[in-house]
Amino acid sequence: LMHLKAYYGLDIENGSLSAVGADIPFLAGDAGLAMVEGLGEKIRPQSPLKGLRWIIGFPYWRSDTSAAYRGIDDLRREAKVSLCPEEYETEAFEILRKLRAGQAAGLLPNDFLDVVSKGRPEYFRAFETAESSGALAWGLSGSGSAFFMVFDDGELSRRAISLLDREDWLIKTTELE
């Protein structure tokens, strides 16, 4: 979609794109970092985070997104997920502030973690690796298809990769600068 927009002038409204998937308007847009609301159609670009290195790890198992959403629904019915939208926004901006200042933010929130980590202690081993390696932040990507770590130091990120390379449950790790 980005290619079609850039080279052929495709002009699609975010509302139409969000009908395909809530993440599509952001992915098809030109904001590298944004606060996204609604069904993905409300995009507020943010200034980029510079000088950070990201490690993304992909486990050998597949994430069942529909089952993960059912699990989230169950947690909400049990009132174990309690933040309101304003609290989510405040929390997100505090995380951005810390990362911009080079301060540790730790495990980043993701409602799916409680659901998809059941029976998958490997996620927590990865998070322990992140913390012990000096990552600023780490967490689950989406509904569990990957995890990530954020570093501001190349030596620290290389140390984490060398530890992750020993894990037999990962099919790939990637570092992004």
Tab-separated table of N, CA and C in Angstrom, residues 88-145:
chain	number	residue	atom	x	y	z
A	88	TYR	N	-4.183	4.714	29.395
A	88	TYR	CA	-3.312	4.099	28.395
A	88	TYR	C	-2.436	5.158	27.734
A	89	GLU	N	-3.051	6.287	27.385
A	89	GLU	CA	-2.302	7.356	26.724
A	89	GLU	C	-1.231	7.928	27.645
A	90	THR	N	-1.575	8.188	28.884
A	90	THR	CA	-0.603	8.695	29.855
A	90	THR	C	0.557	7.720	30.001
A	91	GLU	N	0.232	6.438	30.100
A	91	GLU	CA	1.257	5.402	30.230
A	91	GLU	C	2.164	5.379	28.997
A	92	ALA	N	1.578	5.476	27.808
A	92	ALA	CA	2.366	5.448	26.572
A	92	ALA	C	3.310	6.646	26.486
A	93	PHE	N	2.824	7.834	26.826
A	93	PHE	CA	3.683	9.016	26.765
A	93	PHE	C	4.794	8.960	27.810
A	94	GLU	N	4.531	8.358	28.955
A	94	GLU	CA	5.576	8.197	29.976
A	94	GLU	C	6.659	7.241	29.470
A	95	ILE	N	6.268	6.188	28.782
A	95	ILE	CA	7.243	5.259	28.199
A	95	ILE	C	8.096	5.983	27.163
A	96	LEU	N	7.461	6.756	26.286
A	96	LEU	CA	8.217	7.517	25.279
A	96	LEU	C	9.183	8.491	25.946
A	97	ARG	N	8.729	9.171	26.997
A	97	ARG	CA	9.598	10.117	27.703
A	97	ARG	C	10.831	9.403	28.236
A	98	LYS	N	10.630	8.248	28.867
A	98	LYS	CA	11.758	7.495	29.414
A	98	LYS	C	12.714	7.058	28.310
A	99	LEU	N	12.198	6.527	27.230
A	99	LEU	CA	13.072	6.064	26.150
A	99	LEU	C	13.850	7.222	25.536
A	100	ARG	N	13.213	8.367	25.366
A	100	ARG	CA	13.917	9.534	24.820
A	100	ARG	C	15.024	10.006	25.759
A	101	ALA	N	14.832	9.801	27.059
A	101	ALA	CA	15.819	10.218	28.060
A	101	ALA	C	16.862	9.138	28.331
A	102	GLY	N	16.746	7.989	27.655
A	102	GLY	CA	17.687	6.898	27.883
A	102	GLY	C	17.472	6.192	29.208
A	103	GLN	N	16.268	6.288	29.743
A	103	GLN	CA	15.938	5.645	31.017
A	103	GLN	C	15.217	4.323	30.771
A	104	ALA	N	15.410	3.390	31.674
A	104	ALA	CA	14.758	2.088	31.550
A	104	ALA	C	13.253	2.217	31.769
A	105	ALA	N	12.506	1.596	30.872
A	105	ALA	CA	11.047	1.538	31.000
A	105	ALA	C	10.598	0.133	31.398
A	106	GLY	N	11.491	-0.854	31.252
A	106	GLY	CA	11.178	-2.223	31.657
A	106	GLY	C	10.209	-2.925	30.728
A	107	LEU	N	9.433	-3.832	31.297
A	107	LEU	CA	8.454	-4.599	30.532
A	107	LEU	C	7.322	-3.678	30.114
A	108	LEU	N	7.114	-3.566	28.803
A	108	LEU	CA	6.067	-2.688	28.302
A	108	LEU	C	4.721	-3.402	28.342
A	109	PRO	N	3.663	-2.648	28.589
A	109	PRO	CA	2.349	-3.273	28.742
A	109	PRO	C	1.825	-3.859	27.432
A	110	ASN	N	1.190	-4.992	27.548
A	110	ASN	CA	0.502	-5.634	26.430
A	110	ASN	C	-0.538	-6.561	27.050
A	111	ASP	N	-1.805	-6.250	26.828
A	111	ASP	CA	-2.881	-7.041	27.421
A	111	ASP	C	-2.814	-8.509	27.024
A	112	PHE	N	-2.205	-8.801	25.887
A	112	PHE	CA	-2.125	-10.190	25.433
A	112	PHE	C	-1.142	-11.034	26.250
A	113	LEU	N	-0.209	-10.416	26.942
A	113	LEU	CA	0.839	-11.183	27.622
A	113	LEU	C	0.265	-12.196	28.610
A	114	ASP	N	-0.691	-11.782	29.417
A	114	ASP	CA	-1.280	-12.717	30.381
A	114	ASP	C	-1.924	-13.911	29.688
A	115	VAL	N	-2.471	-13.680	28.511
A	115	VAL	CA	-3.175	-14.736	27.785
A	115	VAL	C	-2.197	-15.676	27.089
A	116	VAL	N	-1.276	-15.118	26.294
A	116	VAL	CA	-0.430	-15.974	25.444
A	116	VAL	C	0.765	-16.574	26.175
A	117	SER	N	1.094	-16.043	27.341
A	117	SER	CA	2.252	-16.588	28.054
A	117	SER	C	1.915	-17.853	28.842
A	118	LYS	N	0.647	-18.162	28.973
A	118	LYS	CA	0.264	-19.399	29.674
A	118	LYS	C	0.839	-20.579	28.903
A	119	GLY	N	1.661	-21.341	29.561
A	119	GLY	CA	2.291	-22.476	28.895
A	119	GLY	C	3.491	-22.099	28.049
A	120	ARG	N	3.871	-20.837	28.046
A	120	ARG	CA	5.025	-20.368	27.271
A	120	ARG	C	5.967	-19.566	28.165
A	121	PRO	N	6.677	-20.230	29.081
A	121	PRO	CA	7.610	-19.510	29.953
A	121	PRO	C	8.783	-18.918	29.180
A	122	GLU	N	8.939	-19.316	27.943
A	122	GLU	CA	10.045	-18.799	27.127
A	122	GLU	C	9.987	-17.279	26.990
A	123	TYR	N	8.772	-16.718	26.896
A	123	TYR	CA	8.674	-15.257	26.813
A	123	TYR	C	9.377	-14.618	28.006
A	124	PHE	N	9.142	-15.171	29.191
A	124	PHE	CA	9.729	-14.582	30.395
A	124	PHE	C	11.234	-14.812	30.461
A	125	ARG	N	11.721	-15.906	29.889
A	125	ARG	CA	13.175	-16.092	29.783
A	125	ARG	C	13.764	-15.001	28.894
A	126	ALA	N	13.085	-14.691	27.800
A	126	ALA	CA	13.558	-13.614	26.924
A	126	ALA	C	13.560	-12.286	27.669
A	127	PHE	N	12.520	-12.030	28.452
A	127	PHE	CA	12.447	-10.772	29.194
A	127	PHE	C	13.542	-10.694	30.256
A	128	GLU	N	13.862	-11.814	30.881
A	128	GLU	CA	14.976	-11.848	31.839
A	128	GLU	C	16.294	-11.554	31.129
A	129	THR	N	16.452	-12.093	29.913
A	129	THR	CA	17.647	-11.803	29.118
A	129	THR	C	17.723	-10.318	28.809
A	130	ALA	N	16.592	-9.730	28.441
A	130	ALA	CA	16.556	-8.297	28.141
A	130	ALA	C	17.008	-7.483	29.346
A	131	GLU	N	16.426	-7.774	30.483
A	131	GLU	CA	16.756	-7.009	31.688
A	131	GLU	C	18.215	-7.195	32.091
A	132	SER	N	18.689	-8.439	32.086
A	132	SER	CA	20.073	-8.691	32.508
A	132	SER	C	21.090	-8.164	31.500
A	133	SER	N	20.659	-7.945	30.265
A	133	SER	CA	21.558	-7.425	29.227
A	133	SER	C	21.560	-5.910	29.151
A	134	GLY	N	20.735	-5.251	29.938
A	134	GLY	CA	20.731	-3.792	29.949
A	134	GLY	C	19.770	-3.142	28.980
A	135	ALA	N	18.735	-3.863	28.550
A	135	ALA	CA	17.738	-3.266	27.658
A	135	ALA	C	16.985	-2.160	28.393
A	136	LEU	N	16.589	-1.142	27.637
A	136	LEU	CA	15.767	-0.079	28.207
A	136	LEU	C	14.320	-0.533	28.348
A	137	ALA	N	13.881	-1.360	27.399
A	137	ALA	CA	12.490	-1.817	27.387
A	137	ALA	C	12.417	-3.149	26.661
A	138	TRP	N	11.360	-3.877	26.915
A	138	TRP	CA	11.134	-5.159	26.252
A	138	TRP	C	9.652	-5.488	26.361
A	139	GLY	N	9.221	-6.419	25.523
A	139	GLY	CA	7.816	-6.797	25.604
A	139	GLY	C	7.403	-7.752	24.515
A	140	LEU	N	6.126	-8.004	24.502
A	140	LEU	CA	5.489	-8.888	23.544
A	140	LEU	C	5.023	-8.062	22.363
A	141	SER	N	5.200	-8.571	21.170
A	141	SER	CA	4.723	-7.900	19.970
A	141	SER	C	3.339	-8.440	19.621
A	142	GLY	N	2.379	-7.551	19.529
A	142	GLY	CA	1.027	-7.947	19.150
A	142	GLY	C	0.477	-9.034	20.043
A	143	SER	N	-0.040	-10.081	19.401
A	143	SER	CA	-0.651	-11.178	20.155
A	143	SER	C	0.304	-12.344	20.338
A	144	GLY	N	1.610	-12.076	20.243
A	144	GLY	CA	2.589	-13.094	20.595
A	144	GLY	C	3.393	-13.690	19.470
A	145	SER	N	3.308	-13.113	18.283
A	145	SER	CA	4.077	-13.657	17.164
A	145	SER	C	5.567	-13.390	17.315
